[in-house]
Amino acid sequence: MAEKLNDRESSGLADKLMQYLPARFRPGIAVVPVVRLSGVIGAVTPLRPGMTLATVSRVLERAFSTRNAKAVALVINSPGGSPVQSRQIYLRIKQLAAEKKLPVLVFVEDVAASGGYMIACAGDEIICDPSSILGSIGVVGGSFGFQEAIKRLGIERRLYTAGAHKAMLDPFLPENPDDVAKLKALQREIHQIFIALVKESRGARLKGSDDTLFTGEYWAGESSIALGLADSIGDLRSTLRARYGEKVLTPVIAQPTGLLSGLLGRKSPGAGQLSAMESMASLPDDLISAVETRAIWAKFGF
């Protein structure tokens, strides 16, 4: 009898101690860490920092290392950007998911287009809102032609290069058809890499033809599902509660801020003044980058 009482007492003590543990450390509690991946990919300026592998890798690693995690949820809101950074982020998510053996659920907010959709393809499922915009599986590049403008202003262009194509597509020189042909060939190559990634990730779920899916067109939620670019309509809270129970925990894993951020990224003495001078010198480029960023979002009505 005494042994049974001791067992009960031990069990009761363990239950009481368990109450003092953070909920996500308690056995039996489902945890789905959430990572937000937002903004233009690869465009990094002091005015509008972009999304790169360097800016998101630590957050992704923390999310996939969360104790008791049943899955990882990614909330994506991105109109695209750098194809290189998009693919590197995609690969890092796939690598972590394989290492930790965790499913990845992607929730699209306003838009997952171009590089944003490439990252979304890292998910085992893509869940969106009826008004979300998905797709834009293509490659775009643009420039301006200023040669006539500087001529009217009486500005003489002086350019010195080593290499026959070093000044290719210079906006202050007349457009060269050979340069345009080279650019288009490069775009086609990158486009094929994008197409292969989507086909590998979505597989038999894709329902449209190549001539429909891979023209750079984009669609709203229901049409995206019909084409196999997404899997279902839903929101993060309702979906995770339906799958993992009403008590599922969804901690948002974000970049460190405040004191912790300062400790992790402390600058050397005098670096602040140097950084300020560099920022002033690069202000014109930053303003142009901000305008370009705004134009990328505006393409999708945002």
CSV table of N, CA and C in Angstrom, one decimal, residues 53-197:
chain,number,residue,atom,x,y,z
A,53,LEU,N,19.0,34.5,-48.1
A,53,LEU,CA,19.4,33.4,-47.3
A,53,LEU,C,20.0,33.8,-46.0
A,54,ALA,N,20.9,34.8,-46.1
A,54,ALA,CA,21.6,35.3,-44.9
A,54,ALA,C,20.6,35.8,-43.8
A,55,THR,N,19.6,36.5,-44.3
A,55,THR,CA,18.7,37.1,-43.3
A,55,THR,C,17.7,36.1,-42.7
A,56,VAL,N,17.4,35.0,-43.4
A,56,VAL,CA,16.4,34.1,-42.9
A,56,VAL,C,17.0,32.7,-42.4
A,57,SER,N,18.2,32.4,-42.6
A,57,SER,CA,18.7,31.1,-42.3
A,57,SER,C,18.7,30.8,-40.8
A,58,ARG,N,19.1,31.7,-40.0
A,58,ARG,CA,19.1,31.5,-38.5
A,58,ARG,C,17.7,31.3,-38.0
A,59,VAL,N,16.7,32.0,-38.5
A,59,VAL,CA,15.3,31.9,-38.1
A,59,VAL,C,14.8,30.5,-38.5
A,60,LEU,N,15.1,30.1,-39.7
A,60,LEU,CA,14.6,28.8,-40.2
A,60,LEU,C,15.2,27.7,-39.4
A,61,GLU,N,16.5,27.8,-39.0
A,61,GLU,CA,17.2,26.7,-38.2
A,61,GLU,C,16.5,26.7,-36.8
A,62,ARG,N,16.2,27.8,-36.3
A,62,ARG,CA,15.5,27.8,-34.9
A,62,ARG,C,14.2,27.2,-35.0
A,63,ALA,N,13.4,27.5,-36.1
A,63,ALA,CA,12.1,26.9,-36.2
A,63,ALA,C,12.1,25.4,-36.3
A,64,PHE,N,13.0,24.9,-37.2
A,64,PHE,CA,13.1,23.4,-37.4
A,64,PHE,C,13.7,22.7,-36.2
A,65,SER,N,14.4,23.4,-35.3
A,65,SER,CA,14.9,22.8,-34.1
A,65,SER,C,14.0,22.9,-32.8
A,66,THR,N,12.8,23.5,-33.0
A,66,THR,CA,11.9,23.7,-31.9
A,66,THR,C,11.5,22.3,-31.3
A,67,ARG,N,11.5,22.3,-30.0
A,67,ARG,CA,11.2,21.0,-29.3
A,67,ARG,C,9.7,20.7,-29.5
A,68,ASN,N,9.4,19.4,-29.6
A,68,ASN,CA,8.0,18.9,-29.8
A,68,ASN,C,7.3,19.4,-31.1
A,69,ALA,N,8.1,19.9,-32.0
A,69,ALA,CA,7.5,20.4,-33.2
A,69,ALA,C,6.9,19.3,-34.0
A,70,LYS,N,5.6,19.5,-34.5
A,70,LYS,CA,5.0,18.5,-35.3
A,70,LYS,C,5.1,18.8,-36.8
A,71,ALA,N,5.3,20.1,-37.1
A,71,ALA,CA,5.5,20.6,-38.4
A,71,ALA,C,6.1,22.0,-38.3
A,72,VAL,N,6.4,22.6,-39.4
A,72,VAL,CA,6.8,24.0,-39.5
A,72,VAL,C,5.9,24.7,-40.5
A,73,ALA,N,5.4,25.9,-40.0
A,73,ALA,CA,4.5,26.7,-40.9
A,73,ALA,C,5.3,27.9,-41.4
A,74,LEU,N,5.2,28.1,-42.7
A,74,LEU,CA,5.8,29.3,-43.3
A,74,LEU,C,4.7,30.2,-43.8
A,75,VAL,N,4.8,31.4,-43.4
A,75,VAL,CA,3.8,32.4,-43.9
A,75,VAL,C,4.5,33.3,-44.9
A,76,ILE,N,4.1,33.2,-46.2
A,76,ILE,CA,4.8,33.9,-47.3
A,76,ILE,C,4.0,35.0,-47.8
A,77,ASN,N,4.7,36.1,-48.0
A,77,ASN,CA,4.1,37.3,-48.6
A,77,ASN,C,5.2,38.0,-49.4
A,78,SER,N,5.4,37.6,-50.6
A,78,SER,CA,6.5,38.1,-51.4
A,78,SER,C,6.2,38.1,-52.9
A,79,PRO,N,6.5,39.3,-53.6
A,79,PRO,CA,6.3,39.3,-55.0
A,79,PRO,C,7.4,38.8,-55.8
A,80,GLY,N,8.5,38.3,-55.2
A,80,GLY,CA,9.6,37.8,-55.9
A,80,GLY,C,10.9,38.6,-55.8
A,81,GLY,N,11.8,38.4,-56.7
A,81,GLY,CA,13.0,39.1,-56.7
A,81,GLY,C,14.2,38.3,-57.2
A,82,SER,N,15.3,38.2,-56.5
A,82,SER,CA,16.4,37.5,-57.0
A,82,SER,C,16.1,36.0,-57.2
A,83,PRO,N,16.4,35.4,-58.4
A,83,PRO,CA,16.2,34.0,-58.5
A,83,PRO,C,17.2,33.1,-57.7
A,84,VAL,N,18.4,33.7,-57.6
A,84,VAL,CA,19.4,33.0,-56.8
A,84,VAL,C,19.0,32.8,-55.3
A,85,GLN,N,18.7,34.0,-54.7
A,85,GLN,CA,18.3,34.0,-53.3
A,85,GLN,C,17.0,33.1,-53.1
A,86,SER,N,16.1,33.2,-54.0
A,86,SER,CA,14.9,32.4,-53.9
A,86,SER,C,15.2,31.0,-53.9
A,87,ARG,N,16.0,30.5,-54.8
A,87,ARG,CA,16.3,29.1,-54.8
A,87,ARG,C,17.2,28.7,-53.6
A,88,GLN,N,18.1,29.5,-53.2
A,88,GLN,CA,18.8,29.1,-52.0
A,88,GLN,C,18.0,29.0,-50.7
A,89,ILE,N,17.0,29.9,-50.6
A,89,ILE,CA,16.1,29.8,-49.5
A,89,ILE,C,15.2,28.5,-49.6
A,90,TYR,N,14.8,28.2,-50.8
A,90,TYR,CA,14.0,27.0,-51.1
A,90,TYR,C,14.8,25.8,-50.7
A,91,LEU,N,16.1,25.7,-51.1
A,91,LEU,CA,16.9,24.6,-50.8
A,91,LEU,C,17.2,24.4,-49.3
A,92,ARG,N,17.4,25.6,-48.6
A,92,ARG,CA,17.6,25.5,-47.2
A,92,ARG,C,16.4,24.9,-46.5
A,93,ILE,N,15.2,25.3,-46.9
A,93,ILE,CA,14.0,24.8,-46.2
A,93,ILE,C,13.9,23.3,-46.5
A,94,LYS,N,14.1,22.9,-47.7
A,94,LYS,CA,14.1,21.4,-48.0
A,94,LYS,C,15.1,20.6,-47.3
A,95,GLN,N,16.3,21.2,-47.1
A,95,GLN,CA,17.3,20.5,-46.4
A,95,GLN,C,17.0,20.3,-44.9
A,96,LEU,N,16.5,21.4,-44.3
A,96,LEU,CA,16.1,21.3,-42.9
A,96,LEU,C,14.9,20.4,-42.6
A,97,ALA,N,14.0,20.4,-43.6
A,97,ALA,CA,12.8,19.5,-43.4
A,97,ALA,C,13.2,18.1,-43.5
A,98,ALA,N,14.2,17.8,-44.4
A,98,ALA,CA,14.7,16.4,-44.5
A,98,ALA,C,15.5,16.0,-43.3
A,99,GLU,N,16.3,16.9,-42.8
A,99,GLU,CA,17.1,16.6,-41.6
A,99,GLU,C,16.3,16.3,-40.4
A,100,LYS,N,15.3,17.2,-40.2
A,100,LYS,CA,14.5,17.1,-39.0
A,100,LYS,C,13.2,16.2,-39.1
A,101,LYS,N,13.0,15.7,-40.4
A,101,LYS,CA,11.9,14.9,-40.7
A,101,LYS,C,10.5,15.6,-40.3
A,102,LEU,N,10.4,16.8,-40.7
A,102,LEU,CA,9.2,17.6,-40.3
A,102,LEU,C,8.5,18.0,-41.6
A,103,PRO,N,7.2,17.9,-41.6
A,103,PRO,CA,6.4,18.5,-42.8
A,103,PRO,C,6.4,20.0,-42.8
A,104,VAL,N,6.3,20.6,-43.9
A,104,VAL,CA,6.3,22.0,-44.0
A,104,VAL,C,5.0,22.5,-44.7
A,105,LEU,N,4.3,23.3,-43.9
A,105,LEU,CA,3.0,23.9,-44.4
A,105,LEU,C,3.2,25.3,-44.8
A,106,VAL,N,2.9,25.7,-46.0
A,106,VAL,CA,3.1,27.0,-46.5
A,106,VAL,C,1.7,27.7,-46.5
A,107,PHE,N,1.6,28.9,-45.9
A,107,PHE,CA,0.4,29.7,-45.9
A,107,PHE,C,0.7,31.0,-46.7
A,108,VAL,N,0.0,31.2,-47.8
A,108,VAL,CA,0.2,32.4,-48.6
A,108,VAL,C,-0.7,33.5,-48.2
A,109,GLU,N,-0.1,34.7,-47.9
A,109,GLU,CA,-1.0,35.9,-47.6
A,109,GLU,C,-1.4,36.6,-48.9
A,110,ASP,N,-0.9,37.8,-49.1
A,110,ASP,CA,-1.3,38.6,-50.3
A,110,ASP,C,-0.8,37.9,-51.5
A,111,VAL,N,0.5,37.6,-51.5
A,111,VAL,CA,1.1,37.2,-52.8
A,111,VAL,C,2.3,36.2,-52.6
A,112,ALA,N,2.3,35.2,-53.4
A,112,ALA,CA,3.5,34.4,-53.5
A,112,ALA,C,3.8,34.2,-55.0
A,113,ALA,N,4.5,35.2,-55.5
A,113,ALA,CA,4.7,35.2,-57.0
A,113,ALA,C,6.2,35.2,-57.3
A,114,SER,N,6.5,34.7,-58.5
A,114,SER,CA,7.8,34.6,-59.0
A,114,SER,C,8.7,33.9,-57.9
A,115,GLY,N,9.8,34.6,-57.4
A,115,GLY,CA,10.6,34.0,-56.4
A,115,GLY,C,9.9,33.6,-55.2
A,116,GLY,N,8.8,34.4,-54.8
A,116,GLY,CA,8.0,34.1,-53.7
A,116,GLY,C,7.3,32.8,-53.8
A,117,TYR,N,6.9,32.5,-55.1
A,117,TYR,CA,6.2,31.2,-55.3
A,117,TYR,C,7.3,30.1,-55.3
A,118,MET,N,8.5,30.4,-55.8
A,118,MET,CA,9.6,29.4,-55.8
A,118,MET,C,9.8,28.9,-54.3
A,119,ILE,N,9.9,29.9,-53.4
A,119,ILE,CA,10.0,29.5,-52.0
A,119,ILE,C,8.9,28.7,-51.5
A,120,ALA,N,7.6,29.1,-51.9
A,120,ALA,CA,6.4,28.3,-51.5
A,120,ALA,C,6.5,26.9,-51.9
A,121,CYS,N,7.1,26.6,-53.0
A,121,CYS,CA,7.2,25.2,-53.5
A,121,CYS,C,8.0,24.3,-52.5
A,122,ALA,N,8.7,24.9,-51.5
A,122,ALA,CA,9.4,24.1,-50.6
A,122,ALA,C,8.5,23.4,-49.6
A,123,GLY,N,7.2,23.8,-49.6
A,123,GLY,CA,6.3,23.3,-48.7
A,123,GLY,C,5.7,22.0,-49.2
A,124,ASP,N,5.3,21.1,-48.2
A,124,ASP,CA,4.6,19.9,-48.6
A,124,ASP,C,3.2,20.2,-49.1
A,125,GLU,N,2.6,21.3,-48.5
A,125,GLU,CA,1.3,21.8,-48.9
A,125,GLU,C,1.4,23.3,-49.0
A,126,ILE,N,0.6,23.9,-50.0
A,126,ILE,CA,0.5,25.3,-50.1
A,126,ILE,C,-1.0,25.6,-49.9
A,127,ILE,N,-1.2,26.4,-48.8
A,127,ILE,CA,-2.6,26.8,-48.4
A,127,ILE,C,-2.7,28.3,-48.6
A,128,CYS,N,-3.8,28.8,-49.2
A,128,CYS,CA,-3.9,30.2,-49.5
A,128,CYS,C,-5.3,30.7,-49.2
A,129,ASP,N,-5.4,32.0,-49.3
A,129,ASP,CA,-6.7,32.7,-49.2
A,129,ASP,C,-7.3,32.8,-50.6
A,130,PRO,N,-8.6,32.9,-50.7
A,130,PRO,CA,-9.3,33.0,-52.0
A,130,PRO,C,-8.7,34.2,-52.8
A,131,SER,N,-8.3,35.3,-52.1
A,131,SER,CA,-7.8,36.4,-52.8
A,131,SER,C,-6.3,36.5,-52.9
A,132,SER,N,-5.6,35.5,-52.5
A,132,SER,CA,-4.1,35.4,-52.6
A,132,SER,C,-3.8,35.3,-54.1
A,133,ILE,N,-2.6,35.9,-54.4
A,133,ILE,CA,-2.1,35.8,-55.8
A,133,ILE,C,-0.9,34.9,-55.8
A,134,LEU,N,-0.9,33.9,-56.7
A,134,LEU,CA,0.2,32.9,-56.9
A,134,LEU,C,0.6,32.8,-58.3
A,135,GLY,N,1.8,32.3,-58.5
A,135,GLY,CA,2.3,32.0,-59.9
A,135,GLY,C,3.4,33.0,-60.3
A,136,SER,N,3.2,33.6,-61.5
A,136,SER,CA,4.2,34.4,-62.1
A,136,SER,C,5.5,33.7,-62.3
A,137,ILE,N,5.4,32.4,-62.9
A,137,ILE,CA,6.6,31.6,-63.0
A,137,ILE,C,7.3,32.0,-64.3
A,138,GLY,N,8.2,32.9,-64.2
A,138,GLY,CA,8.9,33.5,-65.4
A,138,GLY,C,10.1,34.3,-64.9
A,139,VAL,N,10.7,34.9,-65.8
A,139,VAL,CA,11.9,35.7,-65.5
A,139,VAL,C,11.8,37.1,-66.2
A,140,VAL,N,12.0,38.1,-65.5
A,140,VAL,CA,11.9,39.5,-66.1
A,140,VAL,C,13.1,40.3,-65.8
A,141,GLY,N,13.5,41.1,-66.7
A,141,GLY,CA,14.6,42.1,-66.6
A,141,GLY,C,14.2,43.4,-67.3
A,142,GLY,N,14.7,44.5,-66.8
A,142,GLY,CA,14.4,45.7,-67.4
A,142,GLY,C,15.5,46.8,-67.2
A,143,SER,N,15.4,47.8,-68.1
A,143,SER,CA,16.4,48.9,-68.0
A,143,SER,C,15.7,50.1,-68.6
A,144,PHE,N,16.6,51.2,-68.7
A,144,PHE,CA,16.1,52.4,-69.4
A,144,PHE,C,17.1,52.8,-70.4
A,145,GLY,N,16.7,53.6,-71.4
A,145,GLY,CA,17.6,54.1,-72.4
A,145,GLY,C,17.8,55.7,-72.2
A,146,PHE,N,18.9,56.1,-71.8
A,146,PHE,CA,19.1,57.5,-71.5
A,146,PHE,C,20.0,58.2,-72.5
A,147,GLN,N,20.4,57.5,-73.6
A,147,GLN,CA,21.4,58.1,-74.5
A,147,GLN,C,20.9,59.4,-75.1
A,148,GLU,N,19.6,59.5,-75.4
A,148,GLU,CA,19.1,60.7,-76.0
A,148,GLU,C,18.9,61.8,-75.0
A,149,ALA,N,18.6,61.4,-73.8
A,149,ALA,CA,18.4,62.4,-72.7
A,149,ALA,C,19.8,63.1,-72.4
A,150,ILE,N,20.8,62.3,-72.3
A,150,ILE,CA,22.1,63.0,-71.9
A,150,ILE,C,22.6,63.8,-73.1
A,151,LYS,N,22.3,63.4,-74.3
A,151,LYS,CA,22.7,64.2,-75.5
A,151,LYS,C,22.0,65.6,-75.5
A,152,ARG,N,20.7,65.6,-75.1
A,152,ARG,CA,20.0,66.9,-75.1
A,152,ARG,C,20.6,67.8,-74.0
A,153,LEU,N,21.0,67.2,-72.9
A,153,LEU,CA,21.6,67.9,-71.8
A,153,LEU,C,23.1,68.3,-72.0
A,154,GLY,N,23.6,67.9,-73.1
A,154,GLY,CA,25.0,68.2,-73.4
A,154,GLY,C,26.0,67.4,-72.6
A,155,ILE,N,25.6,66.2,-72.2
A,155,ILE,CA,26.5,65.4,-71.3
A,155,ILE,C,27.2,64.4,-72.2
A,156,GLU,N,28.5,64.4,-72.1
A,156,GLU,CA,29.3,63.4,-72.8
A,156,GLU,C,29.6,62.2,-72.0
A,157,ARG,N,29.2,61.0,-72.6
A,157,ARG,CA,29.4,59.7,-71.9
A,157,ARG,C,30.9,59.2,-72.1
A,158,ARG,N,31.6,59.0,-71.1
A,158,ARG,CA,32.9,58.4,-71.1
A,158,ARG,C,33.0,57.1,-70.4
A,159,LEU,N,33.2,56.0,-71.2
A,159,LEU,CA,33.2,54.7,-70.6
A,159,LEU,C,34.4,53.9,-71.1
A,160,TYR,N,35.1,53.3,-70.1
A,160,TYR,CA,36.4,52.6,-70.5
A,160,TYR,C,36.2,51.2,-69.9
A,161,THR,N,36.4,50.2,-70.8
A,161,THR,CA,36.2,48.8,-70.4
A,161,THR,C,37.4,47.9,-71.0
A,162,ALA,N,37.5,46.8,-70.3
A,162,ALA,CA,38.4,45.7,-70.8
A,162,ALA,C,37.5,44.5,-70.9
A,163,GLY,N,37.2,44.1,-72.2
A,163,GLY,CA,36.2,43.0,-72.4
A,163,GLY,C,35.2,43.5,-73.3
A,164,ALA,N,34.9,42.8,-74.4
A,164,ALA,CA,34.1,43.2,-75.5
A,164,ALA,C,32.6,43.5,-75.0
A,165,HIS,N,32.2,42.7,-74.0
A,165,HIS,CA,30.8,42.8,-73.6
A,165,HIS,C,30.6,43.4,-72.2
A,166,LYS,N,31.7,44.0,-71.7
A,166,LYS,CA,31.6,44.5,-70.3
A,166,LYS,C,30.6,45.6,-70.1
A,167,ALA,N,30.3,46.4,-71.2
A,167,ALA,CA,29.3,47.4,-71.1
A,167,ALA,C,27.9,47.0,-71.7
A,168,MET,N,27.7,45.7,-71.8
A,168,MET,CA,26.5,45.2,-72.3
A,168,MET,C,25.3,45.8,-71.6
A,169,LEU,N,24.3,46.3,-72.4
A,169,LEU,CA,23.0,46.8,-71.9
A,169,LEU,C,23.2,48.1,-71.0
A,170,ASP,N,24.3,48.8,-71.2
A,170,ASP,CA,24.5,50.0,-70.5
A,170,ASP,C,23.4,51.0,-70.9
A,171,PRO,N,22.7,51.6,-69.9
A,171,PRO,CA,21.5,52.4,-70.2
A,171,PRO,C,21.9,53.7,-70.9
A,172,PHE,N,23.1,54.1,-70.9
A,172,PHE,CA,23.5,55.3,-71.6
A,172,PHE,C,24.1,55.1,-73.0
A,173,LEU,N,24.0,53.9,-73.5
A,173,LEU,CA,24.4,53.6,-74.8
A,173,LEU,C,23.2,53.1,-75.6
A,174,PRO,N,23.2,53.2,-77.0
A,174,PRO,CA,22.1,52.7,-77.8
A,174,PRO,C,22.0,51.2,-77.6
A,175,GLU,N,20.8,50.7,-77.7
A,175,GLU,CA,20.5,49.3,-77.5
A,175,GLU,C,21.2,48.5,-78.6
A,176,ASN,N,21.9,47.4,-78.2
A,176,ASN,CA,22.5,46.5,-79.2
A,176,ASN,C,21.7,45.2,-79.3
A,177,PRO,N,21.2,44.9,-80.5
A,177,PRO,CA,20.4,43.7,-80.7
A,177,PRO,C,21.1,42.4,-80.2
A,178,ASP,N,22.4,42.3,-80.4
A,178,ASP,CA,23.2,41.2,-80.0
A,178,ASP,C,23.2,41.0,-78.5
A,179,ASP,N,23.3,42.2,-77.8
A,179,ASP,CA,23.2,42.2,-76.3
A,179,ASP,C,21.8,41.7,-75.8
A,180,VAL,N,20.8,42.2,-76.5
A,180,VAL,CA,19.4,41.8,-76.1
A,180,VAL,C,19.2,40.3,-76.3
A,181,ALA,N,19.8,39.7,-77.4
A,181,ALA,CA,19.7,38.3,-77.7
A,181,ALA,C,20.4,37.5,-76.6
A,182,LYS,N,21.6,38.0,-76.1
A,182,LYS,CA,22.3,37.3,-75.1
A,182,LYS,C,21.5,37.3,-73.8
A,183,LEU,N,20.9,38.5,-73.5
A,183,LEU,CA,20.1,38.6,-72.3
A,183,LEU,C,18.9,37.6,-72.3
A,184,LYS,N,18.2,37.5,-73.4
A,184,LYS,CA,17.0,36.7,-73.6
A,184,LYS,C,17.4,35.2,-73.4
A,185,ALA,N,18.6,34.8,-73.9
A,185,ALA,CA,19.1,33.5,-73.8
A,185,ALA,C,19.3,33.1,-72.3
A,186,LEU,N,19.9,34.1,-71.6
A,186,LEU,CA,20.1,33.9,-70.2
A,186,LEU,C,18.8,33.8,-69.4
A,187,GLN,N,17.8,34.6,-69.8
A,187,GLN,CA,16.5,34.5,-69.1
A,187,GLN,C,15.9,33.1,-69.4
A,188,ARG,N,16.0,32.6,-70.6
A,188,ARG,CA,15.4,31.3,-70.9
A,188,ARG,C,16.0,30.2,-70.1
A,189,GLU,N,17.4,30.3,-69.9
A,189,GLU,CA,18.1,29.3,-69.1
A,189,GLU,C,17.6,29.3,-67.6
A,190,ILE,N,17.4,30.5,-67.1
A,190,ILE,CA,17.0,30.7,-65.7
A,190,ILE,C,15.5,30.2,-65.6
A,191,HIS,N,14.7,30.5,-66.6
A,191,HIS,CA,13.3,30.1,-66.6
A,191,HIS,C,13.2,28.6,-66.6
A,192,GLN,N,14.0,27.9,-67.3
A,192,GLN,CA,14.0,26.4,-67.3
A,192,GLN,C,14.3,25.9,-66.0
A,193,ILE,N,15.2,26.5,-65.2
A,193,ILE,CA,15.6,26.1,-63.9
A,193,ILE,C,14.4,26.2,-63.0
A,194,PHE,N,13.7,27.4,-63.1
A,194,PHE,CA,12.4,27.6,-62.3
A,194,PHE,C,11.4,26.6,-62.6
A,195,ILE,N,11.1,26.3,-63.9
A,195,ILE,CA,10.1,25.4,-64.3
A,195,ILE,C,10.4,24.0,-63.8
A,196,ALA,N,11.7,23.6,-63.9
A,196,ALA,CA,12.1,22.2,-63.3
A,196,ALA,C,11.8,22.1,-61.8
A,197,LEU,N,12.1,23.2,-61.1
A,197,LEU,CA,11.9,23.2,-59.7
A,197,LEU,C,10.4,23.1,-59.3
